[in-house]
Amino acid sequence: MFRPINYGRLFMGRLEHGDDLYDALTSFCQKNHIALGWIEAIGAVQEACISFYEQEGYEDSKKRYKLISLDQPLEILNLTGNVSLREGIAFVHAHISLADSEGRVYGGHLAQGTKVFACEFVIHAFEGKKFEREEDGLTGLPLWKP
Ligand code: ZN
């Protein structure tokens, strides 16, 4: 499914030292009434928590996401995400690439527990009919419904 959307506003800013990266982006969107959007960010984190969706056997498992904790300073090479509605409220879905002091890269689905060292972001807010998530029987994921 897809639909054309209209460009709305652009927000550019930075998060605070010590913020939870996921929660801060979500709360920024909720406070600024952004429910359809695109997020990009760079910066650094003090520690990170990312996850990997287990495609095999998700139906049998309540823990579908394998959590990966990275307890070290890391550079945010790229954060890319979107904003849509889940259960009627703005919901951020973001993926992140992180580099350690040797240049090794880790990546995954951004989870709560990622602590900001410094982070600069851009959020593109779109106008038009919102995208809403609902549980998808095929993948077990909360995907956009048509
Ligand atoms: Zn994801």
Tab-separated table of N, CA, C and O in Angstrom, residues 6-128:
chain	number	residue	atom	x	y	z
A	6	ASN	N	1.501	15.209	1.273
A	6	ASN	CA	1.958	16.570	0.993
A	6	ASN	C	2.983	17.009	2.020
A	6	ASN	O	2.855	16.699	3.211
A	7	TYR	N	3.961	17.749	1.519
A	7	TYR	CA	4.980	18.246	2.414
A	7	TYR	C	4.385	19.273	3.365
A	7	TYR	O	3.569	20.086	2.967
A	8	GLY	N	4.754	19.212	4.609
A	8	GLY	CA	4.216	20.137	5.603
A	8	GLY	C	5.288	21.053	6.136
A	8	GLY	O	5.731	21.975	5.465
A	9	ARG	N	5.777	20.757	7.335
A	9	ARG	CA	6.786	21.597	7.976
A	9	ARG	C	8.062	20.789	8.196
A	9	ARG	O	8.055	19.567	8.181
A	10	LEU	N	9.128	21.530	8.448
A	10	LEU	CA	10.408	20.901	8.742
A	10	LEU	C	10.868	21.397	10.107
A	10	LEU	O	10.828	22.597	10.371
A	11	PHE	N	11.243	20.478	10.968
A	11	PHE	CA	11.770	20.821	12.288
A	11	PHE	C	13.234	20.413	12.322
A	11	PHE	O	13.589	19.323	11.854
A	12	MET	N	14.066	21.263	12.909
A	12	MET	CA	15.488	20.944	13.037
A	12	MET	C	15.897	21.341	14.443
A	12	MET	O	15.529	22.421	14.919
A	13	GLY	N	16.619	20.464	15.107
A	13	GLY	CA	17.018	20.806	16.464
A	13	GLY	C	17.967	19.784	17.046
A	13	GLY	O	18.522	18.940	16.323
A	14	ARG	N	18.145	19.871	18.346
A	14	ARG	CA	18.997	18.886	18.997
A	14	ARG	C	18.343	18.408	20.275
A	14	ARG	O	17.558	19.129	20.890
A	15	LEU	N	18.691	17.214	20.659
A	15	LEU	CA	18.175	16.639	21.896
A	15	LEU	C	19.130	16.995	23.028
A	15	LEU	O	20.245	17.478	22.793
A	16	GLU	N	18.690	16.749	24.250
A	16	GLU	CA	19.505	17.084	25.418
A	16	GLU	C	20.394	15.906	25.827
A	16	GLU	O	20.014	14.738	25.679
A	17	HIS	N	21.548	16.253	26.367
A	17	HIS	CA	22.476	15.259	26.917
A	17	HIS	C	21.727	14.432	27.971
A	17	HIS	O	21.079	14.996	28.854
A	18	GLY	N	21.805	13.134	27.839
A	18	GLY	CA	21.146	12.269	28.823
A	18	GLY	C	19.741	11.832	28.444
A	18	GLY	O	19.184	10.937	29.086
A	19	ASP	N	19.166	12.444	27.402
A	19	ASP	CA	17.835	12.009	26.952
A	19	ASP	C	17.854	10.541	26.544
A	19	ASP	O	18.865	10.042	26.031
A	20	ASP	N	16.723	9.897	26.705
A	20	ASP	CA	16.527	8.588	26.067
A	20	ASP	C	16.162	8.894	24.612
A	20	ASP	O	15.175	9.576	24.346
A	21	LEU	N	16.971	8.409	23.699
A	21	LEU	CA	16.824	8.805	22.289
A	21	LEU	C	15.429	8.496	21.749
A	21	LEU	O	14.790	9.349	21.132
A	22	TYR	N	14.956	7.295	21.988
A	22	TYR	CA	13.640	6.914	21.453
A	22	TYR	C	12.533	7.744	22.099
A	22	TYR	O	11.660	8.286	21.415
A	23	ASP	N	12.561	7.849	23.405
A	23	ASP	CA	11.506	8.585	24.113
A	23	ASP	C	11.520	10.075	23.747
A	23	ASP	O	10.459	10.691	23.624
A	24	ALA	N	12.703	10.634	23.581
A	24	ALA	CA	12.798	12.065	23.262
A	24	ALA	C	12.226	12.352	21.872
A	24	ALA	O	11.527	13.355	21.683
A	25	LEU	N	12.512	11.496	20.906
A	25	LEU	CA	11.959	11.699	19.560
A	25	LEU	C	10.440	11.542	19.586
A	25	LEU	O	9.706	12.325	18.975
A	26	THR	N	9.973	10.521	20.309
A	26	THR	CA	8.525	10.290	20.398
A	26	THR	C	7.846	11.474	21.063
A	26	THR	O	6.831	11.986	20.571
A	27	SER	N	8.399	11.936	22.164
A	27	SER	CA	7.733	13.023	22.864
A	27	SER	C	7.807	14.329	22.063
A	27	SER	O	6.862	15.110	22.064
A	28	PHE	N	8.889	14.549	21.316
A	28	PHE	CA	8.954	15.729	20.446
A	28	PHE	C	7.812	15.696	19.428
A	28	PHE	O	7.125	16.704	19.212
A	29	CYS	N	7.608	14.535	18.815
A	29	CYS	CA	6.536	14.415	17.808
A	29	CYS	C	5.169	14.623	18.440
A	29	CYS	O	4.324	15.332	17.891
A	30	GLN	N	4.963	14.032	19.601
A	30	GLN	CA	3.657	14.170	20.252
A	30	GLN	C	3.397	15.617	20.656
A	30	GLN	O	2.312	16.142	20.437
A	31	LYS	N	4.400	16.270	21.216
A	31	LYS	CA	4.219	17.669	21.647
A	31	LYS	C	3.987	18.614	20.477
A	31	LYS	O	3.315	19.630	20.614
A	32	ASN	N	4.575	18.297	19.330
A	32	ASN	CA	4.460	19.177	18.170
A	32	ASN	C	3.416	18.695	17.156
A	32	ASN	O	3.379	19.173	16.027
A	33	HIS	N	2.597	17.756	17.577
A	33	HIS	CA	1.485	17.259	16.748
A	33	HIS	C	1.959	16.740	15.392
A	33	HIS	O	1.362	17.018	14.357
A	34	ILE	N	3.054	15.997	15.425
A	34	ILE	CA	3.568	15.370	14.203
A	34	ILE	C	3.149	13.902	14.243
A	34	ILE	O	3.610	13.140	15.097
A	35	ALA	N	2.252	13.526	13.359
A	35	ALA	CA	1.774	12.146	13.353
A	35	ALA	C	2.026	11.458	12.012
A	35	ALA	O	1.665	10.302	11.803
A	36	LEU	N	2.638	12.211	11.086
A	36	LEU	CA	2.980	11.670	9.774
A	36	LEU	C	4.304	12.331	9.423
A	36	LEU	O	4.340	13.548	9.190
A	37	GLY	N	5.382	11.560	9.453
A	37	GLY	CA	6.657	12.233	9.244
A	37	GLY	C	7.826	11.307	8.990
A	37	GLY	O	7.692	10.076	8.951
A	38	TRP	N	8.960	11.955	8.822
A	38	TRP	CA	10.220	11.272	8.517
A	38	TRP	C	11.302	11.886	9.395
A	38	TRP	O	11.364	13.112	9.532
A	39	ILE	N	12.128	11.046	10.009
A	39	ILE	CA	13.136	11.519	10.962
A	39	ILE	C	14.530	11.130	10.501
A	39	ILE	O	14.739	10.001	10.054
A	40	GLU	N	15.462	12.059	10.659
A	40	GLU	CA	16.872	11.748	10.434
A	40	GLU	C	17.661	12.373	11.573
A	40	GLU	O	17.287	13.433	12.071
A	41	ALA	N	18.737	11.710	11.986
A	41	ALA	CA	19.551	12.274	13.063
A	41	ALA	C	20.978	11.746	12.987
A	41	ALA	O	21.230	10.649	12.475
A	42	ILE	N	21.902	12.560	13.524
A	42	ILE	CA	23.292	12.144	13.710
A	42	ILE	C	23.724	12.617	15.095
A	42	ILE	O	23.057	13.439	15.709
A	43	GLY	N	24.836	12.100	15.578
A	43	GLY	CA	25.327	12.514	16.881
A	43	GLY	C	26.086	11.383	17.551
A	43	GLY	O	26.825	10.645	16.892
A	44	ALA	N	25.894	11.268	18.856
A	44	ALA	CA	26.596	10.234	19.611
A	44	ALA	C	25.738	9.819	20.802
A	44	ALA	O	24.920	10.595	21.293
A	45	VAL	N	25.938	8.587	21.225
A	45	VAL	CA	25.217	8.085	22.401
A	45	VAL	C	26.213	7.558	23.433
A	45	VAL	O	27.334	7.171	23.101
A	46	GLN	N	25.775	7.554	24.691
A	46	GLN	CA	26.626	7.052	25.779
A	46	GLN	C	26.539	5.535	25.886
A	46	GLN	O	27.471	4.863	26.307
A	47	GLU	N	25.368	5.020	25.530
A	47	GLU	CA	25.122	3.581	25.473
A	47	GLU	C	23.905	3.389	24.601
A	47	GLU	O	23.170	4.346	24.362
A	48	ALA	N	23.719	2.173	24.131
A	48	ALA	CA	22.614	1.975	23.198
A	48	ALA	C	21.888	0.670	23.456
A	48	ALA	O	22.458	-0.287	24.004
A	49	CYS	N	20.635	0.674	23.061
A	49	CYS	CA	19.844	-0.544	23.087
A	49	CYS	C	19.109	-0.623	21.752
A	49	CYS	O	18.316	0.261	21.425
A	50	ILE	N	19.447	-1.643	20.998
A	50	ILE	CA	18.827	-1.835	19.683
A	50	ILE	C	18.228	-3.234	19.655
A	50	ILE	O	18.489	-4.048	20.552
A	51	SER	N	17.445	-3.502	18.655
A	51	SER	CA	16.857	-4.838	18.602
A	51	SER	C	16.796	-5.371	17.183
A	51	SER	O	16.976	-4.633	16.213
A	52	PHE	N	16.565	-6.679	17.139
A	52	PHE	CA	16.506	-7.407	15.878
A	52	PHE	C	15.240	-8.244	15.901
A	52	PHE	O	15.001	-8.971	16.862
A	53	TYR	N	14.431	-8.104	14.867
A	53	TYR	CA	13.162	-8.850	14.833
A	53	TYR	C	13.404	-10.281	14.360
A	53	TYR	O	13.956	-10.497	13.271
A	54	GLU	N	13.001	-11.230	15.190
A	54	GLU	CA	13.167	-12.642	14.850
A	54	GLU	C	12.087	-13.044	13.859
A	54	GLU	O	10.927	-13.168	14.212
A	55	GLN	N	12.482	-13.241	12.609
A	55	GLN	CA	11.487	-13.593	11.585
A	55	GLN	C	10.999	-15.019	11.720
A	55	GLN	O	9.866	-15.332	11.370
A	56	GLU	N	11.884	-15.884	12.214
A	56	GLU	CA	11.519	-17.299	12.351
A	56	GLU	C	10.783	-17.523	13.650
A	56	GLU	O	11.258	-17.141	14.714
A	57	GLY	N	9.633	-18.169	13.566
A	57	GLY	CA	8.945	-18.599	14.779
A	57	GLY	C	8.367	-17.495	15.615
A	57	GLY	O	8.123	-17.667	16.798
A	58	TYR	N	8.119	-16.339	14.986
A	58	TYR	CA	7.595	-15.226	15.791
A	58	TYR	C	6.247	-15.550	16.408
A	58	TYR	O	5.886	-15.022	17.446
A	59	GLU	N	5.487	-16.462	15.746
A	59	GLU	CA	4.138	-16.764	16.235
A	59	GLU	C	4.173	-17.419	17.609
A	59	GLU	O	3.241	-17.276	18.385
A	60	ASP	N	5.268	-18.138	17.882
A	60	ASP	CA	5.345	-18.903	19.119
A	60	ASP	C	6.009	-18.121	20.244
A	60	ASP	O	6.031	-18.555	21.375
A	61	SER	N	6.578	-16.998	19.896
A	61	SER	CA	7.382	-16.304	20.885
A	61	SER	C	6.731	-14.994	21.291
A	61	SER	O	6.267	-14.231	20.454
A	62	LYS	N	6.733	-14.729	22.574
A	62	LYS	CA	6.248	-13.422	23.024
A	62	LYS	C	7.369	-12.398	22.917
A	62	LYS	O	7.130	-11.220	22.817
A	63	LYS	N	8.605	-12.876	22.953
A	63	LYS	CA	9.749	-11.979	22.799
A	63	LYS	C	10.218	-12.056	21.367
A	63	LYS	O	11.147	-12.764	21.031
A	64	ARG	N	9.550	-11.316	20.499
A	64	ARG	CA	9.872	-11.392	19.080
A	64	ARG	C	11.124	-10.596	18.750
A	64	ARG	O	11.810	-10.869	17.794
A	65	TYR	N	11.388	-9.576	19.562
A	65	TYR	CA	12.571	-8.759	19.323
A	65	TYR	C	13.720	-9.245	20.196
A	65	TYR	O	13.590	-9.338	21.410
A	66	LYS	N	14.833	-9.542	19.557
A	66	LYS	CA	16.044	-9.866	20.301
A	66	LYS	C	16.709	-8.540	20.654
A	66	LYS	O	17.049	-7.756	19.759
A	67	LEU	N	16.889	-8.283	21.944
A	67	LEU	CA	17.489	-7.020	22.374
A	67	LEU	C	19.009	-7.116	22.375
A	67	LEU	O	19.576	-8.134	22.790
A	68	ILE	N	19.651	-6.066	21.929
A	68	ILE	CA	21.116	-6.004	21.895
A	68	ILE	C	21.527	-4.756	22.673
A	68	ILE	O	21.177	-3.636	22.278
A	69	SER	N	22.225	-4.947	23.795
A	69	SER	CA	22.674	-3.814	24.598
A	69	SER	C	24.130	-3.518	24.291
A	69	SER	O	24.960	-4.429	24.305
A	70	LEU	N	24.434	-2.272	24.029
A	70	LEU	CA	25.803	-1.850	23.722
A	70	LEU	C	26.191	-0.836	24.795
A	70	LEU	O	25.743	0.311	24.772
A	71	ASP	N	26.991	-1.293	25.747
A	71	ASP	CA	27.308	-0.485	26.926
A	71	ASP	C	28.623	0.267	26.715
A	71	ASP	O	29.629	0.000	27.376
A	72	GLN	N	28.599	1.189	25.773
A	72	GLN	CA	29.812	1.927	25.435
A	72	GLN	C	29.426	3.160	24.620
A	72	GLN	O	28.356	3.189	24.023
A	73	PRO	N	30.309	4.163	24.580
A	73	PRO	CA	30.037	5.334	23.735
A	73	PRO	C	30.091	4.937	22.259
A	73	PRO	O	30.968	4.165	21.836
A	74	LEU	N	29.166	5.496	21.509
A	74	LEU	CA	29.074	5.172	20.081
A	74	LEU	C	28.678	6.421	19.301
A	74	LEU	O	27.948	7.267	19.815
A	75	GLU	N	29.138	6.480	18.061
A	75	GLU	CA	28.717	7.559	17.159
A	75	GLU	C	27.424	7.132	16.462
A	75	GLU	O	27.321	5.983	16.034
A	76	ILE	N	26.491	8.064	16.345
A	76	ILE	CA	25.308	7.794	15.513
A	76	ILE	C	25.685	8.145	14.083
A	76	ILE	O	25.840	9.316	13.737
A	77	LEU	N	25.908	7.128	13.264
A	77	LEU	CA	26.246	7.387	11.857
A	77	LEU	C	25.003	7.814	11.102
A	77	LEU	O	25.051	8.661	10.222
A	78	ASN	N	23.907	7.204	11.480
A	78	ASN	CA	22.650	7.514	10.805
A	78	ASN	C	21.490	6.998	11.627
A	78	ASN	O	21.553	5.891	12.158
A	79	LEU	N	20.484	7.805	11.758
A	79	LEU	CA	19.209	7.349	12.317
A	79	LEU	C	18.170	7.733	11.276
A	79	LEU	O	18.132	8.874	10.824
A	80	THR	N	17.388	6.756	10.892
A	80	THR	CA	16.333	6.995	9.918
A	80	THR	C	15.048	6.423	10.481
A	80	THR	O	15.040	5.283	10.965
A	81	GLY	N	13.990	7.200	10.448
A	81	GLY	CA	12.746	6.683	10.999
A	81	GLY	C	11.535	7.363	10.414
A	81	GLY	O	11.645	8.289	9.608
A	82	ASN	N	10.377	6.869	10.819
A	82	ASN	CA	9.136	7.503	10.387
A	82	ASN	C	8.201	7.667	11.570
A	82	ASN	O	8.429	7.099	12.641
A	83	VAL	N	7.184	8.466	11.344
A	83	VAL	CA	6.174	8.723	12.375
A	83	VAL	C	4.818	8.398	11.780
A	83	VAL	O	4.501	8.855	10.672
A	84	SER	N	4.061	7.600	12.500
A	84	SER	CA	2.697	7.298	12.078
A	84	SER	C	1.878	7.100	13.346
A	84	SER	O	2.361	7.374	14.451
A	85	LEU	N	0.654	6.636	13.188
A	85	LEU	CA	-0.206	6.454	14.357
A	85	LEU	C	-0.224	4.987	14.778
A	85	LEU	O	-0.301	4.084	13.942
A	86	ARG	N	-0.159	4.776	16.098
A	86	ARG	CA	-0.390	3.445	16.632
A	86	ARG	C	-1.321	3.622	17.823
A	86	ARG	O	-0.985	4.370	18.753
A	87	GLU	N	-2.450	2.973	17.748
A	87	GLU	CA	-3.493	3.123	18.765
A	87	GLU	C	-3.839	4.597	18.982
A	87	GLU	O	-4.026	5.050	20.114
A	88	GLY	N	-3.853	5.330	17.881
A	88	GLY	CA	-4.319	6.718	17.913
A	88	GLY	C	-3.306	7.759	18.344
A	88	GLY	O	-3.614	8.950	18.358
A	89	ILE	N	-2.080	7.339	18.690
A	89	ILE	CA	-1.086	8.344	19.080
A	89	ILE	C	0.166	8.228	18.213
A	89	ILE	O	0.448	7.168	17.648
A	90	ALA	N	0.898	9.349	18.137
A	90	ALA	CA	2.096	9.387	17.301
A	90	ALA	C	3.104	8.347	17.786
A	90	ALA	O	3.429	8.265	18.971
A	91	PHE	N	3.585	7.566	16.839
A	91	PHE	CA	4.478	6.445	17.138
A	91	PHE	C	5.691	6.536	16.220
A	91	PHE	O	5.545	6.681	15.001
A	92	VAL	N	6.880	6.472	16.820
A	92	VAL	CA	8.126	6.547	16.049
A	92	VAL	C	8.663	5.139	15.798
A	92	VAL	O	8.723	4.309	16.712
A	93	HIS	N	9.024	4.886	14.560
A	93	HIS	CA	9.721	3.646	14.193
A	93	HIS	C	11.042	4.077	13.579
A	93	HIS	O	11.053	4.766	12.555
A	94	ALA	N	12.161	3.721	14.228
A	94	ALA	CA	13.461	4.193	13.744
A	94	ALA	C	14.497	3.084	13.766
A	94	ALA	O	14.477	2.213	14.636
A	95	HIS	N	15.409	3.158	12.796
A	95	HIS	CA	16.559	2.260	12.753
A	95	HIS	C	17.818	3.120	12.871
A	95	HIS	O	17.806	4.300	12.521
A	96	ILE	N	18.888	2.493	13.387
A	96	ILE	CA	20.070	3.296	13.695
A	96	ILE	C	21.343	2.512	13.371
A	96	ILE	O	21.388	1.294	13.560
A	97	SER	N	22.338	3.229	12.861
A	97	SER	CA	23.681	2.673	12.662
A	97	SER	C	24.607	3.388	13.629
A	97	SER	O	24.600	4.623	13.687
A	98	LEU	N	25.406	2.614	14.368
A	98	LEU	CA	26.275	3.167	15.408
A	98	LEU	C	27.690	2.642	15.216
A	98	LEU	O	27.877	1.460	14.918
A	99	ALA	N	28.683	3.504	15.430
A	99	ALA	CA	30.079	3.075	15.275
A	99	ALA	C	30.824	3.181	16.600
A	99	ALA	O	30.633	4.151	17.346
A	100	ASP	N	31.663	2.198	16.894
A	100	ASP	CA	32.483	2.249	18.110
A	100	ASP	C	33.817	2.945	17.823
A	100	ASP	O	34.053	3.437	16.715
A	101	SER	N	34.712	2.960	18.826
A	101	SER	CA	35.963	3.726	18.706
A	101	SER	C	36.927	3.127	17.687
A	101	SER	O	37.912	3.766	17.312
A	102	GLU	N	36.648	1.916	17.253
A	102	GLU	CA	37.476	1.295	16.203
A	102	GLU	C	36.813	1.394	14.833
A	102	GLU	O	37.304	0.819	13.866
A	103	GLY	N	35.664	2.030	14.786
A	103	GLY	CA	34.975	2.159	13.507
A	103	GLY	C	34.082	0.980	13.170
A	103	GLY	O	33.535	0.918	12.068
A	104	ARG	N	33.948	0.057	14.122
A	104	ARG	CA	33.047	-1.076	13.872
A	104	ARG	C	31.613	-0.590	13.985
A	104	ARG	O	31.297	0.200	14.876
A	105	VAL	N	30.772	-1.097	13.102
A	105	VAL	CA	29.385	-0.625	13.056
A	105	VAL	C	28.409	-1.676	13.567
A	105	VAL	O	28.548	-2.867	13.280
A	106	TYR	N	27.489	-1.186	14.379
A	106	TYR	CA	26.380	-1.988	14.876
A	106	TYR	C	25.107	-1.320	14.363
A	106	TYR	O	25.080	-0.109	14.144
A	107	GLY	N	24.077	-2.092	14.247
A	107	GLY	CA	22.841	-1.461	13.817
A	107	GLY	C	21.632	-2.284	14.148
A	107	GLY	O	21.738	-3.476	14.455
A	108	GLY	N	20.501	-1.623	14.108
A	108	GLY	CA	19.249	-2.319	14.352
A	108	GLY	C	18.102	-1.355	14.573
A	108	GLY	O	18.217	-0.148	14.307
A	109	HIS	N	17.050	-1.938	15.086
A	109	HIS	CA	15.816	-1.203	15.393
A	109	HIS	C	16.061	-0.444	16.703
A	109	HIS	O	16.490	-1.041	17.687
A	110	LEU	N	15.821	0.865	16.685
A	110	LEU	CA	16.074	1.667	17.880
A	110	LEU	C	15.080	1.317	18.981
A	110	LEU	O	13.870	1.373	18.773
A	111	ALA	N	15.631	0.966	20.155
A	111	ALA	CA	14.781	0.631	21.298
A	111	ALA	C	14.983	1.662	22.401
A	111	ALA	O	15.929	2.464	22.358
A	112	GLN	N	14.117	1.629	23.381
A	112	GLN	CA	14.303	2.482	24.553
A	112	GLN	C	15.570	2.028	25.271
A	112	GLN	O	15.910	0.841	25.248
A	113	GLY	N	16.244	2.949	25.933
A	113	GLY	CA	17.462	2.602	26.651
A	113	GLY	C	18.719	3.101	25.966
A	113	GLY	O	19.828	2.775	26.370
A	114	THR	N	18.549	3.896	24.906
A	114	THR	CA	19.683	4.501	24.210
A	114	THR	C	19.841	5.930	24.739
A	114	THR	O	18.938	6.747	24.626
A	115	LYS	N	20.994	6.178	25.359
A	115	LYS	CA	21.190	7.435	26.087
A	115	LYS	C	22.000	8.425	25.248
A	115	LYS	O	23.144	8.156	24.873
A	116	VAL	N	21.401	9.589	25.017
A	116	VAL	CA	22.002	10.606	24.147
A	116	VAL	C	23.244	11.232	24.792
A	116	VAL	O	23.233	11.591	25.975
A	117	PHE	N	24.320	11.341	24.009
A	117	PHE	CA	25.462	12.174	24.387
A	117	PHE	C	25.234	13.543	23.744
A	117	PHE	O	25.271	14.562	24.424
A	118	ALA	N	24.990	13.526	22.446
A	118	ALA	CA	24.598	14.724	21.700
A	118	ALA	C	23.878	14.236	20.454
A	118	ALA	O	24.254	13.196	19.899
A	119	CYS	N	22.855	14.944	20.045
A	119	CYS	CA	22.112	14.462	18.878
A	119	CYS	C	21.429	15.613	18.155
A	119	CYS	O	20.717	16.405	18.771
A	120	GLU	N	21.685	15.690	16.859
A	120	GLU	CA	21.061	16.704	15.997
A	120	GLU	C	20.092	16.015	15.064
A	120	GLU	O	20.446	15.003	14.443
A	121	PHE	N	18.889	16.556	14.997
A	121	PHE	CA	17.865	15.861	14.217
A	121	PHE	C	17.149	16.807	13.250
A	121	PHE	O	17.141	18.029	13.429
A	122	VAL	N	16.546	16.176	12.262
A	122	VAL	CA	15.629	16.855	11.350
A	122	VAL	C	14.378	15.990	11.291
A	122	VAL	O	14.483	14.763	11.172
A	123	ILE	N	13.229	16.623	11.420
A	123	ILE	CA	11.975	15.887	11.272
A	123	ILE	C	11.143	16.570	10.194
A	123	ILE	O	10.858	17.764	10.285
A	124	HIS	N	10.819	15.810	9.202
A	124	HIS	CA	9.957	16.281	8.126
A	124	HIS	C	8.526	15.906	8.515
A	124	HIS	O	8.245	14.722	8.708
A	125	ALA	N	7.666	16.885	8.666
A	125	ALA	CA	6.273	16.620	9.031
A	125	ALA	C	5.410	16.769	7.781
A	125	ALA	O	5.504	17.772	7.073
A	126	PHE	N	4.642	15.736	7.502
A	126	PHE	CA	3.817	15.738	6.290
A	126	PHE	C	2.361	15.995	6.636
A	126	PHE	O	1.940	15.844	7.786
A	127	GLU	N	1.599	16.364	5.597
A	127	GLU	CA	0.167	16.601	5.785
A	127	GLU	C	-0.620	15.601	4.957
A	127	GLU	O	-0.139	15.092	3.960
A	128	GLY	N	-1.842	15.358	5.398
A	128	GLY	CA	-2.689	14.421	4.659
A	128	GLY	C	-3.149	13.306	5.568
A	128	GLY	O	-2.920	13.352	6.788
